[in-house]
Short mmCIF file of C-alpha atoms (C1' of nucleotides) in Angstrom, two decimals:
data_model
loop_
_atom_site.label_atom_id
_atom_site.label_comp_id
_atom_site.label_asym_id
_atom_site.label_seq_id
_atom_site.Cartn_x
_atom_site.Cartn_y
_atom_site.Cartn_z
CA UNK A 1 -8.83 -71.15 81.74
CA UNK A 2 -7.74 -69.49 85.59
CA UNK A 3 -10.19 -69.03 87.92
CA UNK A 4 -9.72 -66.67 90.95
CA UNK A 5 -5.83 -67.29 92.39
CA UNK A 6 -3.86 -67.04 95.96
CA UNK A 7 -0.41 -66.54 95.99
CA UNK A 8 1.59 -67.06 98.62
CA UNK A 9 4.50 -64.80 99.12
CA UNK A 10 7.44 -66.71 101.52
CA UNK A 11 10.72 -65.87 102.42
CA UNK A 12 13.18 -68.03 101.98
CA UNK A 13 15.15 -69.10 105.26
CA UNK A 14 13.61 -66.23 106.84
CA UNK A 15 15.85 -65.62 109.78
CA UNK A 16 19.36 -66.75 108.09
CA UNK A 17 18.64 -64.09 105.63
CA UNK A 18 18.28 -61.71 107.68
CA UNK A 19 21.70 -61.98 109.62
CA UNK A 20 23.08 -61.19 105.99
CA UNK A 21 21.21 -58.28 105.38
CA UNK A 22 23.65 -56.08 107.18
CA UNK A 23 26.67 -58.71 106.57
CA UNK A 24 27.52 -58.89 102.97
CA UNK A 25 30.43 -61.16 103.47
CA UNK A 26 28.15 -63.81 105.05
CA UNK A 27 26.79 -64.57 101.64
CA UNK A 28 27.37 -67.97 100.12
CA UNK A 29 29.03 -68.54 103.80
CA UNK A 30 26.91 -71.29 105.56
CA UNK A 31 24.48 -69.80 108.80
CA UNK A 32 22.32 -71.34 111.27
CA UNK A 33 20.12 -69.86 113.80
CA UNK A 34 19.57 -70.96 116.73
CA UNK A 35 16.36 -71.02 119.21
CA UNK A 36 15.82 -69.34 122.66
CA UNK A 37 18.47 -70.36 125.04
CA UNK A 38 20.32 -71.34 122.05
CA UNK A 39 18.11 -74.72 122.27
CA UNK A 40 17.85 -75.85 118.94
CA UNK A 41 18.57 -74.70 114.91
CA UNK A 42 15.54 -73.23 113.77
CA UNK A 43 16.83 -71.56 111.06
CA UNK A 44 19.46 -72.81 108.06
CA UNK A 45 20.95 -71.46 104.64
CA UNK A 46 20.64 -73.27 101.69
CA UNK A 47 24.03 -74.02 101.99
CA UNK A 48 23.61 -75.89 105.55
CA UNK A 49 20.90 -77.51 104.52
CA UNK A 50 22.96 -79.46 102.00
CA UNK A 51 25.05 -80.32 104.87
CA UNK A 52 22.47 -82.64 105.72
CA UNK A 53 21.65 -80.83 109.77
CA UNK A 54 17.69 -81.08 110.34
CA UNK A 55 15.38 -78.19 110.90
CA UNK A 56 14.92 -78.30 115.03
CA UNK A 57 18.00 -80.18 115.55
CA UNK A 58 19.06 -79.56 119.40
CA UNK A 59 22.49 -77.84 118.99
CA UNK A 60 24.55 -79.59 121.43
CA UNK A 61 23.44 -82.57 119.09
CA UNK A 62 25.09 -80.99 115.94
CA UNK A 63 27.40 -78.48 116.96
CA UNK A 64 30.47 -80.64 116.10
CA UNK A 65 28.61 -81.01 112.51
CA UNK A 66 28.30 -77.40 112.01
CA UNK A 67 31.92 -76.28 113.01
CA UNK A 68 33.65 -78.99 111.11
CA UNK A 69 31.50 -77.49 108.14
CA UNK A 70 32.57 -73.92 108.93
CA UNK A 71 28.99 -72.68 109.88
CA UNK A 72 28.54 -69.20 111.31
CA UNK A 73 26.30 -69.27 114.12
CA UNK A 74 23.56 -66.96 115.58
CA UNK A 75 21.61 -66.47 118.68
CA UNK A 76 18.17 -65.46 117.67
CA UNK A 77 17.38 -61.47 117.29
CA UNK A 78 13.89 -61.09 116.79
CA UNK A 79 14.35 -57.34 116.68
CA UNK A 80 15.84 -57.53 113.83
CA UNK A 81 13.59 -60.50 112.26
CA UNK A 82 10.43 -58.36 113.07
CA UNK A 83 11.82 -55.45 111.64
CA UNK A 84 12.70 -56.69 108.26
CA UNK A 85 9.09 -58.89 108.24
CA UNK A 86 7.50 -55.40 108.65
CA UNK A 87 9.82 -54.27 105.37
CA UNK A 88 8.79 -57.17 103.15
CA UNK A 89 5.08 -56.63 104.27
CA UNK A 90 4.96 -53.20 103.21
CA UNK A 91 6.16 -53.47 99.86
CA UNK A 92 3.40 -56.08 99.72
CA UNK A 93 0.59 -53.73 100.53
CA UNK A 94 1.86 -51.29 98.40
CA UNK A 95 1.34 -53.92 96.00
CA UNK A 96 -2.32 -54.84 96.69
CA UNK A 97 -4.29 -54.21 100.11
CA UNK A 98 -5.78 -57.52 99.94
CA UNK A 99 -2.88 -59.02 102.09
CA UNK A 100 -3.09 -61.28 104.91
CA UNK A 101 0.16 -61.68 106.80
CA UNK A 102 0.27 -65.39 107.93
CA UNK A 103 3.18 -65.37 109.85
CA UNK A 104 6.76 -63.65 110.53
CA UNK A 105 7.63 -64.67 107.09
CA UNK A 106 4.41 -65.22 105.36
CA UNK A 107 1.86 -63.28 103.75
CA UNK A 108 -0.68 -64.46 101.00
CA UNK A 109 -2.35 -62.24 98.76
CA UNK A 110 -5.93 -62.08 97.21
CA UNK A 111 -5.25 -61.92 93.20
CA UNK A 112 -8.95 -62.01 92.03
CA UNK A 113 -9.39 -59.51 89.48
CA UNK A 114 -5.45 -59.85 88.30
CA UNK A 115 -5.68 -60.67 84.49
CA UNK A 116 -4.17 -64.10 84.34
CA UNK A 117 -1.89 -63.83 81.96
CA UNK A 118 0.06 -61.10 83.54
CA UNK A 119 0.51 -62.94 87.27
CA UNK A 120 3.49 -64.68 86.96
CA UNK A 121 5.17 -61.30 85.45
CA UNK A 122 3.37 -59.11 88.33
CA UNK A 123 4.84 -61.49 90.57
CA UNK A 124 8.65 -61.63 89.20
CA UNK A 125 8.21 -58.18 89.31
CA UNK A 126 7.51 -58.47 93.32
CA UNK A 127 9.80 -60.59 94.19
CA UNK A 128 12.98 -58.55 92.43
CA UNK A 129 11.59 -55.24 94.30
CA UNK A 130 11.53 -57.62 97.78
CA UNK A 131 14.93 -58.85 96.85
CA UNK A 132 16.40 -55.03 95.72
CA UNK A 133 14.54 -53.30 98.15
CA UNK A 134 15.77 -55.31 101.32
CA UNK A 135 17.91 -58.02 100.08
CA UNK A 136 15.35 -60.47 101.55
CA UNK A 137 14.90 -63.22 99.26
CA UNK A 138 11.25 -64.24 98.52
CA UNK A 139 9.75 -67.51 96.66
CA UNK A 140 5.79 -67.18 95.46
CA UNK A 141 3.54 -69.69 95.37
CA UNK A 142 0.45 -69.27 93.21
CA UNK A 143 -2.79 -71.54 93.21
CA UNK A 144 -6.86 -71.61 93.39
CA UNK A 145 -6.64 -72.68 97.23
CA UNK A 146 -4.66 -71.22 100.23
CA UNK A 147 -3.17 -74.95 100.55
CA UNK A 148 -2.30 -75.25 96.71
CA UNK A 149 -0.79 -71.85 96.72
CA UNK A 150 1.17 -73.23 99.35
CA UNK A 151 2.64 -76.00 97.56
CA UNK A 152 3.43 -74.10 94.75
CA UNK A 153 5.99 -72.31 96.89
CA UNK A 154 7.51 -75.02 97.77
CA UNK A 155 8.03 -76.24 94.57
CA UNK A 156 9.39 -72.76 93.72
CA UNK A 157 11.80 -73.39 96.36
CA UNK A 158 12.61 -76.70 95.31
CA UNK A 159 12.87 -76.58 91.57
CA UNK A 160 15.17 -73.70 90.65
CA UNK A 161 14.65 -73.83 86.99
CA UNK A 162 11.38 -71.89 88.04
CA UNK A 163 13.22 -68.97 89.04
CA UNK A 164 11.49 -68.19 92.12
CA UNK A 165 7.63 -68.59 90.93
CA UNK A 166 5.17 -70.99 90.44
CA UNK A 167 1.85 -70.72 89.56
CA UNK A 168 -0.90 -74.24 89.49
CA UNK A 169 -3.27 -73.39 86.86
CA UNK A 170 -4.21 -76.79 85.39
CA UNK A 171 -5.02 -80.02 86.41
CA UNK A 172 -2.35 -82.33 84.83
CA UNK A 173 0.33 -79.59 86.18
CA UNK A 174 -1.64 -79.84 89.69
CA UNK A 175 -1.78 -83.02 89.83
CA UNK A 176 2.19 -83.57 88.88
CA UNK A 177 2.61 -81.01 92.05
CA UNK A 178 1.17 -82.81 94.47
CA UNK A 179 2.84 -86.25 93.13
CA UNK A 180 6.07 -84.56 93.91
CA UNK A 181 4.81 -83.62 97.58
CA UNK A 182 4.96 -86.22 100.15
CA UNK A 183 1.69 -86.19 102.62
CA UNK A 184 3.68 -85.06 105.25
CA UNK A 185 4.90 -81.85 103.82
CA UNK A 186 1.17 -81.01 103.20
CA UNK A 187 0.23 -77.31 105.35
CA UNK A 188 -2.27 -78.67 107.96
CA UNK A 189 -1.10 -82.24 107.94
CA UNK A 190 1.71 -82.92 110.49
CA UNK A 191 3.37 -85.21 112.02
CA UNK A 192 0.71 -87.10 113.73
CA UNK A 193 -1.07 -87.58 111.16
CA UNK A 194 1.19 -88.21 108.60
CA UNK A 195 2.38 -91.07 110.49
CA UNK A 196 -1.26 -92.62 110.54
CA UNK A 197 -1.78 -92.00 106.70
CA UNK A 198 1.28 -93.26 105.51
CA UNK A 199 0.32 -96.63 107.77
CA UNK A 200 -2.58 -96.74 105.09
CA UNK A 201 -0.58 -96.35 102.38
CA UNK A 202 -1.15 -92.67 101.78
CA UNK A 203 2.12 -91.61 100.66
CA UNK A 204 1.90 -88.23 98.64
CA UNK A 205 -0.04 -85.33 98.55
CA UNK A 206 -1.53 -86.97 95.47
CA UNK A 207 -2.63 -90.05 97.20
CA UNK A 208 -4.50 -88.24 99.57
CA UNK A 209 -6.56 -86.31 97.30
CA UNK A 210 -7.76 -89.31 95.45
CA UNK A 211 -9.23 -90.70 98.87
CA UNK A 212 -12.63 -90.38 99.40
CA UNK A 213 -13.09 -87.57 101.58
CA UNK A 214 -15.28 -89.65 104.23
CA UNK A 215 -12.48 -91.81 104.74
CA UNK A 216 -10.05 -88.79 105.16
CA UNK A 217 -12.84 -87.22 107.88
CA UNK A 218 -12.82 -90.31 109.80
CA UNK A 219 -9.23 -91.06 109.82
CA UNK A 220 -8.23 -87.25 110.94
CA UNK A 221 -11.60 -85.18 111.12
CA UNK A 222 -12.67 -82.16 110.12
CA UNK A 223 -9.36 -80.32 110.03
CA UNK A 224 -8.14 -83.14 107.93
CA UNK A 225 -11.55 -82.95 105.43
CA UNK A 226 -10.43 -78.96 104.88
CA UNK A 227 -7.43 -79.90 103.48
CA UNK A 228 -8.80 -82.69 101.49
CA UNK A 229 -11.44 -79.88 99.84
CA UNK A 230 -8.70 -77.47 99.70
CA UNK A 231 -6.12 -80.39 97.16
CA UNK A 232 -9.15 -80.92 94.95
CA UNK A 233 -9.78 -76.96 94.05
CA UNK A 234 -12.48 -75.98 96.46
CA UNK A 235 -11.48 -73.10 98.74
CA UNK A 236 -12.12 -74.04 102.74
CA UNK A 237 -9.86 -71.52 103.70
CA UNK A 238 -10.22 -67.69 102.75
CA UNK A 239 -7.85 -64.43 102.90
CA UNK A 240 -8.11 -62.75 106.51
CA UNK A 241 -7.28 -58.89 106.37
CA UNK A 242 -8.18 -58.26 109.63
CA UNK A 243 -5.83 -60.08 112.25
CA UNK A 244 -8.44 -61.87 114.66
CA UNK A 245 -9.29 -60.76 117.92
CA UNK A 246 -6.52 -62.90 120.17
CA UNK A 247 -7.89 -65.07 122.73
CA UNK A 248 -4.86 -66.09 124.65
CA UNK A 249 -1.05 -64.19 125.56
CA UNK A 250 1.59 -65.90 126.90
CA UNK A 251 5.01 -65.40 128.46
CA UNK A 252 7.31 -68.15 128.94
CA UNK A 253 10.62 -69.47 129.11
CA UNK A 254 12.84 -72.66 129.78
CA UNK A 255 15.39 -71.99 131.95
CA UNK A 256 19.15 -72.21 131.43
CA UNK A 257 19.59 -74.55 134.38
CA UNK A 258 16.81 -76.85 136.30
CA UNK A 259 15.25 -74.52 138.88
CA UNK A 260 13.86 -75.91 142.22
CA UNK A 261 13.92 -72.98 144.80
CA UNK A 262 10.39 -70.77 144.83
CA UNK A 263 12.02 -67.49 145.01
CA UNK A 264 13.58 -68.18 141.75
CA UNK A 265 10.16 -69.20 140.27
CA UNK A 266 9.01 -66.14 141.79
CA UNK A 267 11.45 -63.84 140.28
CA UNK A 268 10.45 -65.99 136.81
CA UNK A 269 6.77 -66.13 137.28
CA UNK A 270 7.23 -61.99 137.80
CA UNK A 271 9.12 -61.30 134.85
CA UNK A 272 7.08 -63.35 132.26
CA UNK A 273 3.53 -61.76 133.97
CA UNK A 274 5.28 -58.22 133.34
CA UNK A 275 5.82 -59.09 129.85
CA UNK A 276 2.69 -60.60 129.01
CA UNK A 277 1.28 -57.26 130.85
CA UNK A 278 2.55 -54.95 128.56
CA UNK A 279 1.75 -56.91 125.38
CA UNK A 280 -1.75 -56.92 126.19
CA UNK A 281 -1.30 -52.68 127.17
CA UNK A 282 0.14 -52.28 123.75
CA UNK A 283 -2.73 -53.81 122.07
CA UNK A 284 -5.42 -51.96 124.66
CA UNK A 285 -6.50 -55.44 125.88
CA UNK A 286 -7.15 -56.72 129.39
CA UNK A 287 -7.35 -60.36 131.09
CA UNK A 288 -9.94 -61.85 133.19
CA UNK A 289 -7.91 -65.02 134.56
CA UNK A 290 -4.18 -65.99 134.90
CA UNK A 291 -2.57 -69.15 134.57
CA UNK A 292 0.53 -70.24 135.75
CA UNK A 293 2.53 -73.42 134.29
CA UNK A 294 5.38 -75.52 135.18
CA UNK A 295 6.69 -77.66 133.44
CA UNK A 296 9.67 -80.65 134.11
CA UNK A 297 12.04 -81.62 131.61
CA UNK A 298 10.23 -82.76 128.68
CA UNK A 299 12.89 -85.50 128.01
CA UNK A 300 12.88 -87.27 131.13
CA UNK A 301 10.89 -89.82 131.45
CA UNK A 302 7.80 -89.27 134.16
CA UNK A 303 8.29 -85.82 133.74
CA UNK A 304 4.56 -85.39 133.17
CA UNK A 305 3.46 -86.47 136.18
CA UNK A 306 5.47 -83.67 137.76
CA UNK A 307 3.90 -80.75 135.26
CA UNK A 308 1.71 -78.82 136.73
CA UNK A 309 -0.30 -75.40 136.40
CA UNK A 310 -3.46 -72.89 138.19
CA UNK A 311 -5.53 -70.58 137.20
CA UNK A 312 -6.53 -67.41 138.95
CA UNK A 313 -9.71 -65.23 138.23
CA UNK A 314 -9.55 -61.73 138.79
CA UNK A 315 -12.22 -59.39 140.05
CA UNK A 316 -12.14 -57.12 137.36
CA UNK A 317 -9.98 -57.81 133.67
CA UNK A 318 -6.73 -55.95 134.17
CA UNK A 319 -3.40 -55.20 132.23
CA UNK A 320 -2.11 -53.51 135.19
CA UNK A 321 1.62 -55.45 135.70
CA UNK A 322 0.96 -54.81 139.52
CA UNK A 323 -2.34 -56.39 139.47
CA UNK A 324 -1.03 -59.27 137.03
CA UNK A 325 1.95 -60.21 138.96
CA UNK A 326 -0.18 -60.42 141.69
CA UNK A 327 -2.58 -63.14 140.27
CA UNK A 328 0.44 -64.87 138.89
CA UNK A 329 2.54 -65.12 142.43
CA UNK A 330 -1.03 -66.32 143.99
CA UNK A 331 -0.99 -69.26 141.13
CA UNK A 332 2.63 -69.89 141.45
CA UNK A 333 2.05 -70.69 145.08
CA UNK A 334 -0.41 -73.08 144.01
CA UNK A 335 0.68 -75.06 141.42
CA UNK A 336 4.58 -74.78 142.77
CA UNK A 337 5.25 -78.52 144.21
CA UNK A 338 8.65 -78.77 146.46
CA UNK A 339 11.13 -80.85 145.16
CA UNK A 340 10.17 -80.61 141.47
CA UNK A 341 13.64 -79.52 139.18
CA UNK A 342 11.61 -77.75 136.79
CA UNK A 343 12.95 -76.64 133.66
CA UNK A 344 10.16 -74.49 132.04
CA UNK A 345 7.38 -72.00 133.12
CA UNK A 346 5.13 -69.19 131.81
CA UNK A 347 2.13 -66.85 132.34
CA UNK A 348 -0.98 -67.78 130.33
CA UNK A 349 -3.78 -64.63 130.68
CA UNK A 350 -7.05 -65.45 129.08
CA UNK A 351 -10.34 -64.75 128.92
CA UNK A 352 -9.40 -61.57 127.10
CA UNK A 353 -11.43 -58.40 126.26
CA UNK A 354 -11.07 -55.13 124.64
CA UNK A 355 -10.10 -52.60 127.40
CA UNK A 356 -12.42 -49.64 126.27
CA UNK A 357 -15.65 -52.02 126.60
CA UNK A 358 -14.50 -52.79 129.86
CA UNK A 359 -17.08 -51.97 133.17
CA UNK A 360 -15.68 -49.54 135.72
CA UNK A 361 -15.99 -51.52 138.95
CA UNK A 362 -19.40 -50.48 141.23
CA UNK A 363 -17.56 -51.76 144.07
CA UNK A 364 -14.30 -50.74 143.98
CA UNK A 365 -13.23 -49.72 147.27
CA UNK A 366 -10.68 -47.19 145.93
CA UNK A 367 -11.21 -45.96 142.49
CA UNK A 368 -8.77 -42.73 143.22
CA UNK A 369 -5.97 -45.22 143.84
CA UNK A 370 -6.96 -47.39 140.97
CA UNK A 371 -6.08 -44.02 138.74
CA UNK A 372 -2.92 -43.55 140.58
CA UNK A 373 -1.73 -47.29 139.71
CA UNK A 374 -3.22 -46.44 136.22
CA UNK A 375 -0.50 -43.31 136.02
CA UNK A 376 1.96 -45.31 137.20
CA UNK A 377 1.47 -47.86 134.87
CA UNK A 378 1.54 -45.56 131.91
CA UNK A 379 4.84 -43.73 133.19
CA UNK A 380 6.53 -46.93 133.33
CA UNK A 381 5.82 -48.05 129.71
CA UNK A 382 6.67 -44.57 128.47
CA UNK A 383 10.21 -44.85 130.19
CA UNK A 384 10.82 -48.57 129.28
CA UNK A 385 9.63 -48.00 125.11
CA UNK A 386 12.01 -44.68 124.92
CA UNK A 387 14.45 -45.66 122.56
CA UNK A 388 17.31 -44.74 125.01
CA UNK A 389 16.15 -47.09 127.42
CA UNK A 390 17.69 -50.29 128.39
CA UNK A 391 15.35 -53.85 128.53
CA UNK A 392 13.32 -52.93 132.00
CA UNK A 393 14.93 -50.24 132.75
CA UNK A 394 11.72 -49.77 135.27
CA UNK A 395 10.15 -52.37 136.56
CA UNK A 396 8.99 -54.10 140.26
CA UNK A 397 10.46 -55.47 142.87
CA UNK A 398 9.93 -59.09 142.80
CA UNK A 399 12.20 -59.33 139.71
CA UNK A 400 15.94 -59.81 139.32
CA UNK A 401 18.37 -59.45 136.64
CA UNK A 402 20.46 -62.59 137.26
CA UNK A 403 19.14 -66.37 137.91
CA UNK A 404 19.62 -69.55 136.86
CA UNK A 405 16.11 -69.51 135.40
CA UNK A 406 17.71 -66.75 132.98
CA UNK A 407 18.09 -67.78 129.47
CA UNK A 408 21.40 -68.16 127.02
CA UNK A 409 21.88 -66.28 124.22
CA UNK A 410 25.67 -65.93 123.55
CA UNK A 411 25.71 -65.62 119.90
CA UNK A 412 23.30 -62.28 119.04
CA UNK A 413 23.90 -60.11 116.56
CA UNK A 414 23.40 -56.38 116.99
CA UNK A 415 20.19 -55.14 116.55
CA UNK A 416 20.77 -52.82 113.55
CA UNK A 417 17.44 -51.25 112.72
CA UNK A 418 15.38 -50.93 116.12
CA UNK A 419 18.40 -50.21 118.62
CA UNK A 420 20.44 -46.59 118.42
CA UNK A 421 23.19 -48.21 119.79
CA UNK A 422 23.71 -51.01 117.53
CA UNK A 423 23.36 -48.86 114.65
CA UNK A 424 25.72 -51.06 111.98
CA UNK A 425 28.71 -48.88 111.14
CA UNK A 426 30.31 -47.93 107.49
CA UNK A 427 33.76 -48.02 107.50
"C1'" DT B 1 25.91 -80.36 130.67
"C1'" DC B 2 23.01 -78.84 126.50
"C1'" DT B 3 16.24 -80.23 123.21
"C1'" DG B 4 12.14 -72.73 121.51
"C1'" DG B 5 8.07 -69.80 122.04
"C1'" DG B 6 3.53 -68.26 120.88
"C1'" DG B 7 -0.57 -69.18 118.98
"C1'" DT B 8 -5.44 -71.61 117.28
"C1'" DC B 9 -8.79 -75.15 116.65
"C1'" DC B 10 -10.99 -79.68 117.50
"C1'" DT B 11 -12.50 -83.53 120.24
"C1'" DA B 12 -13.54 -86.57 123.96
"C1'" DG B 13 -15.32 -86.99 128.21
"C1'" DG B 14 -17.20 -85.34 132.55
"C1'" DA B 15 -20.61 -82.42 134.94
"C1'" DC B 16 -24.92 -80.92 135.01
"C1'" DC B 17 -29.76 -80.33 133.84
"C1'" DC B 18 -34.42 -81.75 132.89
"C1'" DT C 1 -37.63 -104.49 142.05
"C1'" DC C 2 -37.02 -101.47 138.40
"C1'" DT C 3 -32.21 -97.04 138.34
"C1'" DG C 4 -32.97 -93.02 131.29
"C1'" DG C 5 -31.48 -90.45 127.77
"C1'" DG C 6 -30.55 -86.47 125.44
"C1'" DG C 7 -28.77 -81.91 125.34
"C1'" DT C 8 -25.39 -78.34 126.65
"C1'" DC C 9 -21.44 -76.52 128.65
"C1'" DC C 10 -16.77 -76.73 130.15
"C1'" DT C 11 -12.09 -78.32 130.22
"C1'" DA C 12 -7.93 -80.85 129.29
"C1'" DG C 13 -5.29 -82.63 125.98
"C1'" DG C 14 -3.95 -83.37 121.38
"C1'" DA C 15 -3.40 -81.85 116.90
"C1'" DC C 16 -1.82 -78.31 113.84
"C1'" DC C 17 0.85 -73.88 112.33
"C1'" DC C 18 5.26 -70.79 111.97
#
DNA sequence: TCTGGGGTCCTAGGACCC
DNA sequence: TCTGGGGTCCTAGGACCC
């Protein structure tokens, strides 16, 4: 008998699909994409994935790899990524409300109250109208738990004689599931931890199950105990409909080329608390303290020593970009050490709340200039979001459009669905 | 030359209090 | 001379996710 399922809908090599959306000709043709500042592959086809090229491989490391093997190659365009996500998630919620979108690519559904025996057809039936409906390519994952739903995508993935669904109903079939799934490729166990269960000779998912969970709790804690329940049947993790409140936003960047000179970090620092600004407008919150990082290059060694960050508290939460930049040039000037080739940095705000609970200020010395920059403020955002308008078209002084702390991205396909001018063509 | 960005949660240890 | 112990709060860092 089924008790109450999960499935997990996932879309397969997300971002690579979605450069062939628009592209036709790029199918069966071998595509990576790469990160920010065309760092590292963070996306791959199937077909570059038989190639043998890891997920997060740094380029410059595999870049002879990928054009001996004829791979096309993208800069990342979340515009378009976000765009299509928002596609697939609608047909999902037309589906059933009881969706919780996990991620860009991600969304499980709540299928308590589905007749069992009609599941796996309900959910062919979803994944052709994905596939017809945006030519995004879905695999669905089916199981008591959040964490066995999500290894019964990946064995959807994996074993194509499946065609595209899997559903764990039964013990023996569980259990021959999580024999197949090394430890590692477990959701909530990474590397870490792996590393220190495979040292005990905890190899597969399987093997980890049959611990006894006090020995999994003291060997990775509580996190590690979830998943434990989660293997063995019992839910620890349930279906959130309602995205939570956020606690944190941040804005930050590595740089194109090591960046030493203040006024650069400045012009940085500016941009990235602008950003983070206008996030938090969009979603009516404000922030009660800024943070400022920097951050050294990761791969040298000692860097660490040379990271550094500090924290502003305002007087009153804002999301005013004025009042933001302002914090984040004060913490700039504190954390910035001279001499330092730094090759990262970002604006953390925090201590977030909702702006309509927020306290009008007894002692504000000007609150008649406080609604002017308030004006301001919402001018500005109306020029930047029309749809004519270029990235910033507005925005304050302390920023520039070129620097060395500017970041690469020399491989970007248009943006076909959010940007009038990049509109693909028919010919 | 070249190694992403944006999140959350948990834990250990220090500060502080009585 | 003897120099506690337990609780709470905060923070930094480490772990995880996509």
């Amino acid at each position: 008998m089924i008790g109450k399922m999960f499935a997990l809908v996932d879309c397969n090599n997300f971002y690579a699909s979605c450069e062939r959306v628009f592209r036709p000709d790029l199918e069966g043709v071998p595509i990576v994409v790469l990160s920010n500042n065309d760092g590292c592959v963070i996306a791959r086809s199937n077909e570059v994935k038989a190639l043998g090229v890891p997920m997060g491989a740094p380029y410059f490391k595999v870049k002879d790899m990928l054009n001996a093997g004829g791979v096309k190659i993208f800069s990342s365009n979340y515009a378009l990524y976000g765009d299509m996500s928002g596609r697939v998630m609608t047909i999902l919620y037309s589906f059933s409300p009881e969706v919780e979108i996990y991620s860009i690519d991600e969304a499980f559904i709540d299928l308590d109250g589905f007749a069992p025996n009609v599941i796996i057809a309900q959910m062919n039936a979803l994944r052709a109208n994905i596939k017809k409906w945006t030519s995004i390519p879905v695999s669905i994952g089916i199981g008591p738990t959040k964490t066995l739903a999500k290894i019964a995508a990946e064995r959807a993935k994996k074993d194509l004689s499946l065609g595209g669904v899997c559903m764990l109903d039964g013990k023996t079939q569980t259990h021959s599931a999580l024999n197949l799934t090394p430890v590692g490729d477990v959701w909530g166990i990474g590397r870490a931890w792996n590393k220190r269960l495979n040292a005990g000779g905890i190899i597969t998912a399987l093997d980890f199950a049959n611990q006894p969970m006090q020995l999994v709790r003291k060997k990775i804690g509580v996190s590690g105990a979830r998943t434990w329940l989660e293997l063995n049947g019992t839910r620890a993790f349930v279906i959130e409909m309602q995205p939570g409140i956020r606690k944190s936003c941040i804005s930050s960047r590595s740089f194109s080329k090591n960046v030493t000179v203040l006024d650069e970090l400045k012009e940085a620092i500016a941009t990235f608390a602008a950003r983070a600004s206008e996030r938090l407008r969009g979603e009516r919150m404000a922030a009660g303290t800024i943070s400022v990082f920097l951050l050294a290059n990761r791969f040298d060694e000692n860097s660490i020593a040379a990271n550094s960050s500090a924290t502003v508290t305002l007087d009153n939460p804002s999301a005013n970009t004025v009042e933001i930049t302002q914090g984040a040039l004060a913490a700039l000037a504190k954390a910035y050490k001279k001499g330092i080739a730094y090759k990262k940095a970002g604006v953390s705000l925090l201590e977030l709340s909702p702006m309509h609970s927020l306290q009008p200020s007894l002692f504000s010395a000007a609150p008649d200039k406080e609604n002017r920059a308030h004006n301001l403020q919402i001018a500005i955002d109306k020029i930047n979001s029309s749809p004519r308008a270029v990235r910033d078209m507005v925005h304050i002084g302390a920023r520039k459009q070129k620097g060395n702390w500017h970041m690469r991205q020399d491989m970007r396909s248009p943006r076909y669905t959010t940007s009038w001018r990049e509109l693909p063509r028919v010919t």
